[in-house]
PDB file of C-alpha atoms in Angstrom:
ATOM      1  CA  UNK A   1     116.162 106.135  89.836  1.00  0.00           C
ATOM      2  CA  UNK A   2     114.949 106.049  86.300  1.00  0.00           C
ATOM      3  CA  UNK A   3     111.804 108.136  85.352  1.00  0.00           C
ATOM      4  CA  UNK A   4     110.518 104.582  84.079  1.00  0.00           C
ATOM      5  CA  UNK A   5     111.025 103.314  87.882  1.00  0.00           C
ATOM      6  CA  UNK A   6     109.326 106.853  89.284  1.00  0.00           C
ATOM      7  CA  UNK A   7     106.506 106.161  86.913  1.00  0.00           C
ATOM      8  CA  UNK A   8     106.038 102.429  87.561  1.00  0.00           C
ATOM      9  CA  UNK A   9     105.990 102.813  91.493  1.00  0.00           C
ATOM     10  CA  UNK A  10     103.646 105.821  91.793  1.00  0.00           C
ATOM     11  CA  UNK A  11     101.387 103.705  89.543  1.00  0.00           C
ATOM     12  CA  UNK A  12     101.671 101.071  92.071  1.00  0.00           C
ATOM     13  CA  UNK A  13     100.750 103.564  94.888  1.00  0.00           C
ATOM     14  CA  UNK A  14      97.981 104.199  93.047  1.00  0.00           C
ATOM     15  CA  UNK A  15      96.702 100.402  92.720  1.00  0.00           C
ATOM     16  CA  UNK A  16      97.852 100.459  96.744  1.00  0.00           C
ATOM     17  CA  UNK A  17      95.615 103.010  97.689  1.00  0.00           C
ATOM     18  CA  UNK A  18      92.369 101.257  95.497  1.00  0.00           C
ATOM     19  CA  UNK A  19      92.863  97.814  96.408  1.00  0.00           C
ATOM     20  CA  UNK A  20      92.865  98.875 100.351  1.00  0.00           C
ATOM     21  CA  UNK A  21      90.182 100.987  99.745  1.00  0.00           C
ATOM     22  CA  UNK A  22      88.282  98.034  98.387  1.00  0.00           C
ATOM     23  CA  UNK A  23      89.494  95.544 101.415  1.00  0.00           C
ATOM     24  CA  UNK A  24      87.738  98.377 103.857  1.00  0.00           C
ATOM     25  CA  UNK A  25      84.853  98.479 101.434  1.00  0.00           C
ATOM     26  CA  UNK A  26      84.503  94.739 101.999  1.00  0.00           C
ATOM     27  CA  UNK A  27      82.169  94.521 105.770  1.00  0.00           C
ATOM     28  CA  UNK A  28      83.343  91.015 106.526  1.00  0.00           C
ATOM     29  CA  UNK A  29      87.455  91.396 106.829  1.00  0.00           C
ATOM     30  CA  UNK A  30      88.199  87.429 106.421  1.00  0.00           C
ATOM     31  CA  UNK A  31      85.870  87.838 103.233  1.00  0.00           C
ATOM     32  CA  UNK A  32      88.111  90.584 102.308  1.00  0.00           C
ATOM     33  CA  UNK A  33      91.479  88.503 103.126  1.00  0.00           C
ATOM     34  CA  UNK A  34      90.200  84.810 101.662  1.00  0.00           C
ATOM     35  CA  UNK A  35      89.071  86.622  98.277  1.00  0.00           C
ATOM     36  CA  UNK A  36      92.324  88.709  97.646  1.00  0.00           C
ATOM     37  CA  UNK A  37      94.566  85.488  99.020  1.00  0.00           C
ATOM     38  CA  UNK A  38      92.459  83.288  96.176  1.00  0.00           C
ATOM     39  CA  UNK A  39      93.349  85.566  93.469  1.00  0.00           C
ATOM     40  CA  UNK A  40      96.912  85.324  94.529  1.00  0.00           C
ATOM     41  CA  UNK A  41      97.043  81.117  94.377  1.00  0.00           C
ATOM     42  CA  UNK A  42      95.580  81.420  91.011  1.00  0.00           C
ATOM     43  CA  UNK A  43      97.871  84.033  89.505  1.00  0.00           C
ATOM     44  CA  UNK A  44     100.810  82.783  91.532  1.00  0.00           C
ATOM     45  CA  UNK A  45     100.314  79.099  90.491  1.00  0.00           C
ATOM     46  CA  UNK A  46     100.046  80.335  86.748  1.00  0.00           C
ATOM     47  CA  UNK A  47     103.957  82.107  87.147  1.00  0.00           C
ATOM     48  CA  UNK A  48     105.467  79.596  88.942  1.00  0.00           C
ATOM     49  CA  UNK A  49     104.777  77.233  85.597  1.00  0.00           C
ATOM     50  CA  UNK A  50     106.302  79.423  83.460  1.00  0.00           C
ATOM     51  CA  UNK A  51     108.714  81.373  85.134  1.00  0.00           C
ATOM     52  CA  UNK A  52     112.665  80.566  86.391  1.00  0.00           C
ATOM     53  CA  UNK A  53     112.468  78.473  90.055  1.00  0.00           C
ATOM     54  CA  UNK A  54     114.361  80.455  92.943  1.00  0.00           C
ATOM     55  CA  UNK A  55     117.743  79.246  93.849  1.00  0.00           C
ATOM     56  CA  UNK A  56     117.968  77.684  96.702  1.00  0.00           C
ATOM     57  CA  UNK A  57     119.423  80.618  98.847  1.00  0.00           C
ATOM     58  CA  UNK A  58     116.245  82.548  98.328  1.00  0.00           C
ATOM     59  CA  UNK A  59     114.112  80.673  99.932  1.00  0.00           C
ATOM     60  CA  UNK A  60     114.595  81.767 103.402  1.00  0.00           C
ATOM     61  CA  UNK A  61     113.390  85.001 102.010  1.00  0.00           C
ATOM     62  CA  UNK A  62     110.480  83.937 100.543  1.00  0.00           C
ATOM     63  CA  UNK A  63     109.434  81.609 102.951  1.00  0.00           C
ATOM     64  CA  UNK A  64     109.663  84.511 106.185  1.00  0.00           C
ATOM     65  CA  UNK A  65     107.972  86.935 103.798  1.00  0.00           C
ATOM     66  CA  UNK A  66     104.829  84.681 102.574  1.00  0.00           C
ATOM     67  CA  UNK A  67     103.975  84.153 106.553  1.00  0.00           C
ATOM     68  CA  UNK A  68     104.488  88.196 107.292  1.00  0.00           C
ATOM     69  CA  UNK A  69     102.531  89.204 104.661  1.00  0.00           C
ATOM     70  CA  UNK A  70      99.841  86.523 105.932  1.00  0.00           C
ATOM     71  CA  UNK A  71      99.985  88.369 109.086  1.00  0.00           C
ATOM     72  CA  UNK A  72      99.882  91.670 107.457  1.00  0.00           C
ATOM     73  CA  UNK A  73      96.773  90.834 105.634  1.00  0.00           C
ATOM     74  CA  UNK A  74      94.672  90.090 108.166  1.00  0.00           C
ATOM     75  CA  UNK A  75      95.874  92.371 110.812  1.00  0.00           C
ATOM     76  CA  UNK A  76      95.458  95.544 108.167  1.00  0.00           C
ATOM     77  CA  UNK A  77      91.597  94.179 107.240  1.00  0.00           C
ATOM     78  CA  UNK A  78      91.112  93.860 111.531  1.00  0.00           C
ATOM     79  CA  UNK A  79      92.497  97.803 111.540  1.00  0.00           C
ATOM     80  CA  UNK A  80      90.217  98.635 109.107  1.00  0.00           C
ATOM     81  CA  UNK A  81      87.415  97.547 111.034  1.00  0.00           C
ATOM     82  CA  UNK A  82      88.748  99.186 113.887  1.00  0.00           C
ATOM     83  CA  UNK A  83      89.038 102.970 112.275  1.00  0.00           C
ATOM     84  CA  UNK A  84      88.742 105.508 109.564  1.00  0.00           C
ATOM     85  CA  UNK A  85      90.344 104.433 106.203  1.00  0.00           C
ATOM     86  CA  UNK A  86      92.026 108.004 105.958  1.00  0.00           C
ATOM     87  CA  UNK A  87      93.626 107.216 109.838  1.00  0.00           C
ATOM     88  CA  UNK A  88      94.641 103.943 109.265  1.00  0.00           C
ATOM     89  CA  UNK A  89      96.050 103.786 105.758  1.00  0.00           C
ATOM     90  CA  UNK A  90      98.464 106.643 106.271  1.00  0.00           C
ATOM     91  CA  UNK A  91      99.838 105.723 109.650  1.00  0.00           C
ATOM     92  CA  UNK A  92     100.504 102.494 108.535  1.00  0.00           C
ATOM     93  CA  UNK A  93     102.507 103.125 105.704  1.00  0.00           C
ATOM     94  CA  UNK A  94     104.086 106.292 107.592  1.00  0.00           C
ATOM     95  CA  UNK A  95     105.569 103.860 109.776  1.00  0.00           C
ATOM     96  CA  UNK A  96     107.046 101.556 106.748  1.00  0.00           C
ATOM     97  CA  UNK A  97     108.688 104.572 105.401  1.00  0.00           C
ATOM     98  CA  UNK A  98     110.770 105.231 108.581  1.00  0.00           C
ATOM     99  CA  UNK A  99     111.567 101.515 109.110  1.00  0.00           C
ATOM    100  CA  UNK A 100     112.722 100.724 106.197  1.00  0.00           C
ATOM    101  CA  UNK A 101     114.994 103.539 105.497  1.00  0.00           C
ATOM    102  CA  UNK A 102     116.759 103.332 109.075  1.00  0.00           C
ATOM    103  CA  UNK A 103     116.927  99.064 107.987  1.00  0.00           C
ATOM    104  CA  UNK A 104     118.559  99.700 104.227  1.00  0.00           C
ATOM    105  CA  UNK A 105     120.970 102.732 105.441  1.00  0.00           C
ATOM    106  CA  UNK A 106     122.058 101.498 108.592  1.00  0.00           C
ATOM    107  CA  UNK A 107     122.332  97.931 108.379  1.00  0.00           C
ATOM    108  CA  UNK A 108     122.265  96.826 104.198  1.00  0.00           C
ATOM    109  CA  UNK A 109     124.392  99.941 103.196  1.00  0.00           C
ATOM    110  CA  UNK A 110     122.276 101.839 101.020  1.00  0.00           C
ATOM    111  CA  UNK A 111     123.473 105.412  99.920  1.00  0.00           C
ATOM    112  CA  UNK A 112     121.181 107.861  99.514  1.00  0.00           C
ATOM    113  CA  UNK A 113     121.943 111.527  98.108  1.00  0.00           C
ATOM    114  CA  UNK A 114     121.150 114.262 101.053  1.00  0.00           C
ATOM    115  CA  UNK A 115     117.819 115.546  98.969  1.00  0.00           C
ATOM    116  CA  UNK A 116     116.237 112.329  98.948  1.00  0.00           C
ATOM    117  CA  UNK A 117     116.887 111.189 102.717  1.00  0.00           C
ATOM    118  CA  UNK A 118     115.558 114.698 102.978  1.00  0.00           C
ATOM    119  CA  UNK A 119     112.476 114.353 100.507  1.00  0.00           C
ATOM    120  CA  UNK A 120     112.192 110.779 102.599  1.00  0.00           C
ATOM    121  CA  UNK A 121     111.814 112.558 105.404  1.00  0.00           C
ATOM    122  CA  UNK A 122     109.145 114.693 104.272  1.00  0.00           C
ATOM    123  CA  UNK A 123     107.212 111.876 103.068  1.00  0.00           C
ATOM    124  CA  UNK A 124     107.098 109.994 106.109  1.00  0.00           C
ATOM    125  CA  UNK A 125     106.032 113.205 108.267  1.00  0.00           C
ATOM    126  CA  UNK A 126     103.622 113.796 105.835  1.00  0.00           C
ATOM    127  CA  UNK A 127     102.174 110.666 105.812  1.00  0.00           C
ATOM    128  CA  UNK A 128     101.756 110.855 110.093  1.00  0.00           C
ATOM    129  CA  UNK A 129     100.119 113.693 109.514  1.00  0.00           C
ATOM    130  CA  UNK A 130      97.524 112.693 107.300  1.00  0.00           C
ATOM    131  CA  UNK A 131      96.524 110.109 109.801  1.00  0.00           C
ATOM    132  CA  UNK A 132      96.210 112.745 112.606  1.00  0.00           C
ATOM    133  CA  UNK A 133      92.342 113.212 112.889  1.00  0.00           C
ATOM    134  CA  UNK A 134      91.689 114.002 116.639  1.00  0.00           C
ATOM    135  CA  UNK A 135      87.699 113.945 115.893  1.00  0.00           C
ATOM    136  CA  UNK A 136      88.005 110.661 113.845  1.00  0.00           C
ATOM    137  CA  UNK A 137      86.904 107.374 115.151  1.00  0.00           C
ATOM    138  CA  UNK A 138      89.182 104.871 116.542  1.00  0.00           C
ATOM    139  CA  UNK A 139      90.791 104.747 119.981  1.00  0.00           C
ATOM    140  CA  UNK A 140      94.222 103.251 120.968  1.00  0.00           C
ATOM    141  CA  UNK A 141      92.938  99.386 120.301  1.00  0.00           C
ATOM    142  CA  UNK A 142      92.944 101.029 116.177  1.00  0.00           C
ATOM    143  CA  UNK A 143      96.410 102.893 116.642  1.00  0.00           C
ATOM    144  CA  UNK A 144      98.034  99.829 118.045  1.00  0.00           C
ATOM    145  CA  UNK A 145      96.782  97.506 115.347  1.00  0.00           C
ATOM    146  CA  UNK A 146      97.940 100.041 112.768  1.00  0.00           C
ATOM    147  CA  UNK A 147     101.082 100.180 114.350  1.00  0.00           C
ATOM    148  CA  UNK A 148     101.654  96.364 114.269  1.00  0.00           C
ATOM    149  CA  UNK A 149     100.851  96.714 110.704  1.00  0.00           C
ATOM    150  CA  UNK A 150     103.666  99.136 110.003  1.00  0.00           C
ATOM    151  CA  UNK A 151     105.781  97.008 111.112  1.00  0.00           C
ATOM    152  CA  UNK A 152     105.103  93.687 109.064  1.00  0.00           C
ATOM    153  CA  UNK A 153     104.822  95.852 106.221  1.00  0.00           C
ATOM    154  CA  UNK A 154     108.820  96.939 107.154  1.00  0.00           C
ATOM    155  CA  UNK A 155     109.547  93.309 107.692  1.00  0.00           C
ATOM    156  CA  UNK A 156     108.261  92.035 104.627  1.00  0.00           C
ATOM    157  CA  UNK A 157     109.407  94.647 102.613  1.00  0.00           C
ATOM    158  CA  UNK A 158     112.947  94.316 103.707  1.00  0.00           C
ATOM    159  CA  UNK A 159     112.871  90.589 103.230  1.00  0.00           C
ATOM    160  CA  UNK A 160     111.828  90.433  99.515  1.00  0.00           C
ATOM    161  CA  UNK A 161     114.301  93.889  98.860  1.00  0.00           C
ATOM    162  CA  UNK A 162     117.329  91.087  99.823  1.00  0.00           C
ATOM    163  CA  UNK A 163     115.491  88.061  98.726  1.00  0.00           C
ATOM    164  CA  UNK A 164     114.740  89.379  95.095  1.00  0.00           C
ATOM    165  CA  UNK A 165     118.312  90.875  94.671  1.00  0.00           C
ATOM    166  CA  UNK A 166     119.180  87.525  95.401  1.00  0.00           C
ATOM    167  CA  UNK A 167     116.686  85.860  93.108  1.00  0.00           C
ATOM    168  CA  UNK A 168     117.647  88.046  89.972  1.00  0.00           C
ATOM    169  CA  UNK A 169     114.457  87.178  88.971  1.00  0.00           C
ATOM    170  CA  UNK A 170     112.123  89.298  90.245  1.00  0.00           C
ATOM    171  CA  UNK A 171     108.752  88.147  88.578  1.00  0.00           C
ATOM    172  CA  UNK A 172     109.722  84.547  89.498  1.00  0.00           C
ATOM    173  CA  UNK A 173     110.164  85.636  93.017  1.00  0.00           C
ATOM    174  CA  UNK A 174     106.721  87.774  93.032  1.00  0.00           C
ATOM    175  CA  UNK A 175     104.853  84.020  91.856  1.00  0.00           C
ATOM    176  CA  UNK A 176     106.426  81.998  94.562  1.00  0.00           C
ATOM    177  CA  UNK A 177     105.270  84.693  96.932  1.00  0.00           C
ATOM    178  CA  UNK A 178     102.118  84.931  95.980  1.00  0.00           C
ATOM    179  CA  UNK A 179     101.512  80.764  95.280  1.00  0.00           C
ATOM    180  CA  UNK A 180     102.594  80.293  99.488  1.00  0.00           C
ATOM    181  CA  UNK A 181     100.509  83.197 100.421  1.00  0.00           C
ATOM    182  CA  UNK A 182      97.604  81.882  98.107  1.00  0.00           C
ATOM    183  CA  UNK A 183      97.234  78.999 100.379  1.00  0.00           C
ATOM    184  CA  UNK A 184      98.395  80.545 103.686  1.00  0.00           C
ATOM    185  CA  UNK A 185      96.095  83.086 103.927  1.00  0.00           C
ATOM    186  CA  UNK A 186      92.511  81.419 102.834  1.00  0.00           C
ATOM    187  CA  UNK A 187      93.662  78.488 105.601  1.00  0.00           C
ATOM    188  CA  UNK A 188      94.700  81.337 108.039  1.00  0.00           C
ATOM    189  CA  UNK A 189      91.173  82.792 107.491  1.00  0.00           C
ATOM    190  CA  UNK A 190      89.128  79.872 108.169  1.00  0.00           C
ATOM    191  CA  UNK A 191      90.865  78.904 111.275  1.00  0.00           C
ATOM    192  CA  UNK A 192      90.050  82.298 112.583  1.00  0.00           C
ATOM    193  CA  UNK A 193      86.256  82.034 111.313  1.00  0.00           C
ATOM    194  CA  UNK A 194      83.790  81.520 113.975  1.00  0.00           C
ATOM    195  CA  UNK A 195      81.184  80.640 110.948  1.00  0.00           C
ATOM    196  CA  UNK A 196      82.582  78.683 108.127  1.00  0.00           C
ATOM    197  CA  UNK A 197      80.043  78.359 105.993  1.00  0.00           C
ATOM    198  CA  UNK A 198      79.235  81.910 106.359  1.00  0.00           C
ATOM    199  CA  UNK A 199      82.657  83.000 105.335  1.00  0.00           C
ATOM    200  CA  UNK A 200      82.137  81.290 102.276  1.00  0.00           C
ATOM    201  CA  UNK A 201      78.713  82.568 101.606  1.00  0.00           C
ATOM    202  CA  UNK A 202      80.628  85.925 101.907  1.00  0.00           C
ATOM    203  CA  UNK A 203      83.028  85.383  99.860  1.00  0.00           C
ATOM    204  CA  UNK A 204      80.434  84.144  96.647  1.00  0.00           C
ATOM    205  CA  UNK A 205      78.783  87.451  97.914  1.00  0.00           C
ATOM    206  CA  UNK A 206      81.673  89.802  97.651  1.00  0.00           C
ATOM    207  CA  UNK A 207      83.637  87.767  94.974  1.00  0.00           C
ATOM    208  CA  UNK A 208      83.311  90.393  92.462  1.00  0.00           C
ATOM    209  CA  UNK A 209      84.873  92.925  94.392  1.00  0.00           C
ATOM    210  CA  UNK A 210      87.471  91.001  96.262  1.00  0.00           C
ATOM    211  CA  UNK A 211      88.454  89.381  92.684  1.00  0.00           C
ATOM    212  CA  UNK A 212      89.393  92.724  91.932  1.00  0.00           C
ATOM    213  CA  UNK A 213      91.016  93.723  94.784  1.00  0.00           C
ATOM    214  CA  UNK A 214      93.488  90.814  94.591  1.00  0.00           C
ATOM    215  CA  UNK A 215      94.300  91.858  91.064  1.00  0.00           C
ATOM    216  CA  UNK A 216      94.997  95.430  91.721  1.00  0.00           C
ATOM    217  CA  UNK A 217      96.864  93.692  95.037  1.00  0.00           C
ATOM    218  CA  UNK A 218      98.965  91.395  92.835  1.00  0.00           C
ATOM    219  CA  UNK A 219     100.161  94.142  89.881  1.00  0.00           C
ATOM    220  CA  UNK A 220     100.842  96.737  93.003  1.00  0.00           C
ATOM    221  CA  UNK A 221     103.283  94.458  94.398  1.00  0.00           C
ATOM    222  CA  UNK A 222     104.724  92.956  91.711  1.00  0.00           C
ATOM    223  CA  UNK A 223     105.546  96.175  90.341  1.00  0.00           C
ATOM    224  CA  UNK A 224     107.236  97.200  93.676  1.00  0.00           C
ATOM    225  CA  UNK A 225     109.309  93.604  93.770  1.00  0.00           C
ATOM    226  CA  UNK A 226     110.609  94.642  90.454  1.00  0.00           C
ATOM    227  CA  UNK A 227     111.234  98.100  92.033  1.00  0.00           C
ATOM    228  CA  UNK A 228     113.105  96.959  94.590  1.00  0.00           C
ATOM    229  CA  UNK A 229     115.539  94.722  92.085  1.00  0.00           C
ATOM    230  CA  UNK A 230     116.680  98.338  90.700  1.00  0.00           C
ATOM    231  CA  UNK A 231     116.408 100.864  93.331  1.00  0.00           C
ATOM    232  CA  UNK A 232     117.294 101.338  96.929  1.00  0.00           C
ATOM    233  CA  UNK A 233     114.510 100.021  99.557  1.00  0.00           C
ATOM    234  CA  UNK A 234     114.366 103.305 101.179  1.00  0.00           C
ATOM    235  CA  UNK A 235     113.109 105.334  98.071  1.00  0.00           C
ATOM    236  CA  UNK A 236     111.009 102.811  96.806  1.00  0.00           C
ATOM    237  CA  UNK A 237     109.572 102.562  99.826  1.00  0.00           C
ATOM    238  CA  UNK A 238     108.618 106.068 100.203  1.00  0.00           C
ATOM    239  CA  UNK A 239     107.475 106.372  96.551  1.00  0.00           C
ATOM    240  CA  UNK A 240     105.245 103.330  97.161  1.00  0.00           C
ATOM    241  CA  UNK A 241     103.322 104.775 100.035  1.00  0.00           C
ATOM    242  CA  UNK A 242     102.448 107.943  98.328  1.00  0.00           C
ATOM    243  CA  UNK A 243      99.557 105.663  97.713  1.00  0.00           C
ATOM    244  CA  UNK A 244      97.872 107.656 100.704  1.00  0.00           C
ATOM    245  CA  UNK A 245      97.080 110.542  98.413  1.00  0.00           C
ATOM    246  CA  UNK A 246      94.781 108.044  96.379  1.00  0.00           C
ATOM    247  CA  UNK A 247      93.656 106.653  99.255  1.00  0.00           C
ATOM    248  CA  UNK A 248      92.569 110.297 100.695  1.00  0.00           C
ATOM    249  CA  UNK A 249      90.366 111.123  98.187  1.00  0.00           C
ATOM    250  CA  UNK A 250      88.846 107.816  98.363  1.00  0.00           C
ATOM    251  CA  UNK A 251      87.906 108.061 101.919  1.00  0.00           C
ATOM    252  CA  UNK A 252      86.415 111.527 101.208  1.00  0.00           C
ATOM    253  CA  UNK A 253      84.329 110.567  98.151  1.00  0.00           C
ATOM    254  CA  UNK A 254      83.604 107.125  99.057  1.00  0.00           C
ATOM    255  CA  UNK A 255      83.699 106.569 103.109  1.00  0.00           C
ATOM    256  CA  UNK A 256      82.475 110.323 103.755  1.00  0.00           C
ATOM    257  CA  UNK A 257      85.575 111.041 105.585  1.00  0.00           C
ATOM    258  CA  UNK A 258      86.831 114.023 106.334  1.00  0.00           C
ATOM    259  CA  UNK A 259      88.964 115.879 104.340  1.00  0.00           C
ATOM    260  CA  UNK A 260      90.317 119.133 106.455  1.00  0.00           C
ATOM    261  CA  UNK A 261      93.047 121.719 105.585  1.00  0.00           C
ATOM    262  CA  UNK A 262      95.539 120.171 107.546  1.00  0.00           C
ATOM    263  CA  UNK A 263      95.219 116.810 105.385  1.00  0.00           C
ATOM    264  CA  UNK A 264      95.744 118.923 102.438  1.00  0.00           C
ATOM    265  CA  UNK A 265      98.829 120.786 103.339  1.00  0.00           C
ATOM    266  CA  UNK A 266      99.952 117.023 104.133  1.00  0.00           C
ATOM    267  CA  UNK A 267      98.970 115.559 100.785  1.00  0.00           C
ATOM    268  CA  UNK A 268     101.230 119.047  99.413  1.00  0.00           C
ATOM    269  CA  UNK A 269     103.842 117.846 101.398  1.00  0.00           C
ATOM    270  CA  UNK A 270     103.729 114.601 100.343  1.00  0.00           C
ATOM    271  CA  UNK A 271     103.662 115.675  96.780  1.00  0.00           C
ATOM    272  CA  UNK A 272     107.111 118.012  97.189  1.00  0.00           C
ATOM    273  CA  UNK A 273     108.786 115.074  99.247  1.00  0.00           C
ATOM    274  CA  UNK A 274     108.280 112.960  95.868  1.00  0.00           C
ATOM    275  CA  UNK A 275     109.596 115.672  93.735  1.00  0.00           C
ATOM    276  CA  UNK A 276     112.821 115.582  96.094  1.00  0.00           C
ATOM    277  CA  UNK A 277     113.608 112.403  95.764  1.00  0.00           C
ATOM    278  CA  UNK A 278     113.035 112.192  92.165  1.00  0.00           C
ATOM    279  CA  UNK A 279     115.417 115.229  91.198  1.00  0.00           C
ATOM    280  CA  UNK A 280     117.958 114.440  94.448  1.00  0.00           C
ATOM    281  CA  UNK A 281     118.871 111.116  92.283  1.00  0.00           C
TER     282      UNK A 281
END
């Protein structure tokens, strides 16, 4: 992996960690969801004018990935409702890193040198550990929606890793994406609202914010698509969810969460795991 590549995805970690910090900011989480998936119909709907249309073997692909990452949305904003940012966040993306590497090395051949399926490794324990907090709040009903979220964020991921290969065009790919799940998830969101017209109060109220969030959203995984077109899944991957660092301090400074010892010598961890892939390449 190029330093350009390095540099590009840790930046994207970094927009990770802000926009979910945002989407937990947000009190109502189908405000949170309807805002970010509006920002991602405009900006997708803008791309798709101007950039190469899919062939036709990518759409399977993108089609699969626009409804997971539907699901994904509102199942992470329910999570965050359900526990601590710092919990959450890390457990979640803990549980991409393992899935994904076992997915790309075991069943699409990647080949990784023995120091980064090492510094891999080191991420991904790292990342469980940061969402050990035995005096935070949230009981098994927030572990097993983080959990659930892990896993569409695997699925996803996997799907646009083949379906952008495929594309060769990975910002035309990242439009489509985000045109389907510009309508899919605002639709998804009032069918689940109990109070319509109260959602959309919401989202005037929080539009701001949310705006935002769905930009930092859209550049964080667009930035990863491209990734993905270059590098294996499985480093990426890991790279990507280093976003928990950002999203530690966040939840100290901004939710009041705790930030103990043990989270630091994880966030160290994390840190060397990063520095293992990079120089195992």
């Amino acid at each position: 992996m190029s330093a350009g590549v390095l540099l590009a995805v840790l930046g994207a970690a970094l927009l990770h960690g802000t926009w979910n910090a945002i989407a937990k900011a947000i009190p109502a989480r189908l405000v949170s969801s309807a805002l970010i998936g509006t920002v991602y119909l405009v900006a997708g709907a803008i791309g798709c004018l101007v950039l190469p249309f899919p062939p036709r073997e990518v759409w399977p692909y993108l089609l699969v990935s626009a409804a997971v990452q539907t699901l994904y949305l509102v199942l992470l904003t329910a999570a965050y409702a359900k526990s601590e940012f710092g919990r959450t966040y890390p457990l979640t993306r803990g549980i991409a890193v393992l899935g994904i590497t076992l997915i790309a090395t075991m069943f699409l051949g990647e080949r990784m040198a023995p120091a980064q399926i090492a510094g891999v490794a080191v991420v991904a324990i790292a990342l469980f550990a940061l969402s050990w907090s035995p005096k935070g709040r949230g009981g098994p009903a927030g572990t097993l929606m983080a959990v659930a979220v892990g896993v569409t964020i695997t699925a996803y991921s996997v799907l646009d890793g083949i379906g952008v290969r495929l594309s060769g065009e990975p910002f035309g790919y990242a439009s489509w994406l985000f045109l389907m799940q510009g309508v899919t998830i605002p639709l998804v969101c009032l069918v689940l609202s109990r109070d319509r017209a109260g959602l959309l109060r919401g989202m005037r109220e929080h539009a701001p914010m949310g705006v935002l969030g769905g930009i930092l959203s859209l550049a964080a995984y667009t930035i990863v698509v491209w990734a993905q077109s270059l590098a294996p899944l499985a480093i990426v991957s890991a790279l990507r969810e280093t976003g928990v660092l950002a999203a530690g301090a966040i939840g100290y400074f901004v939710f009041r969460e705790p930030f103990s010892r043990w989270r630091l010598t994880a966030t160290v961890c994390a840190v060397s795991g990063i520095v293992a892939i990079r120089l195992g390449g």
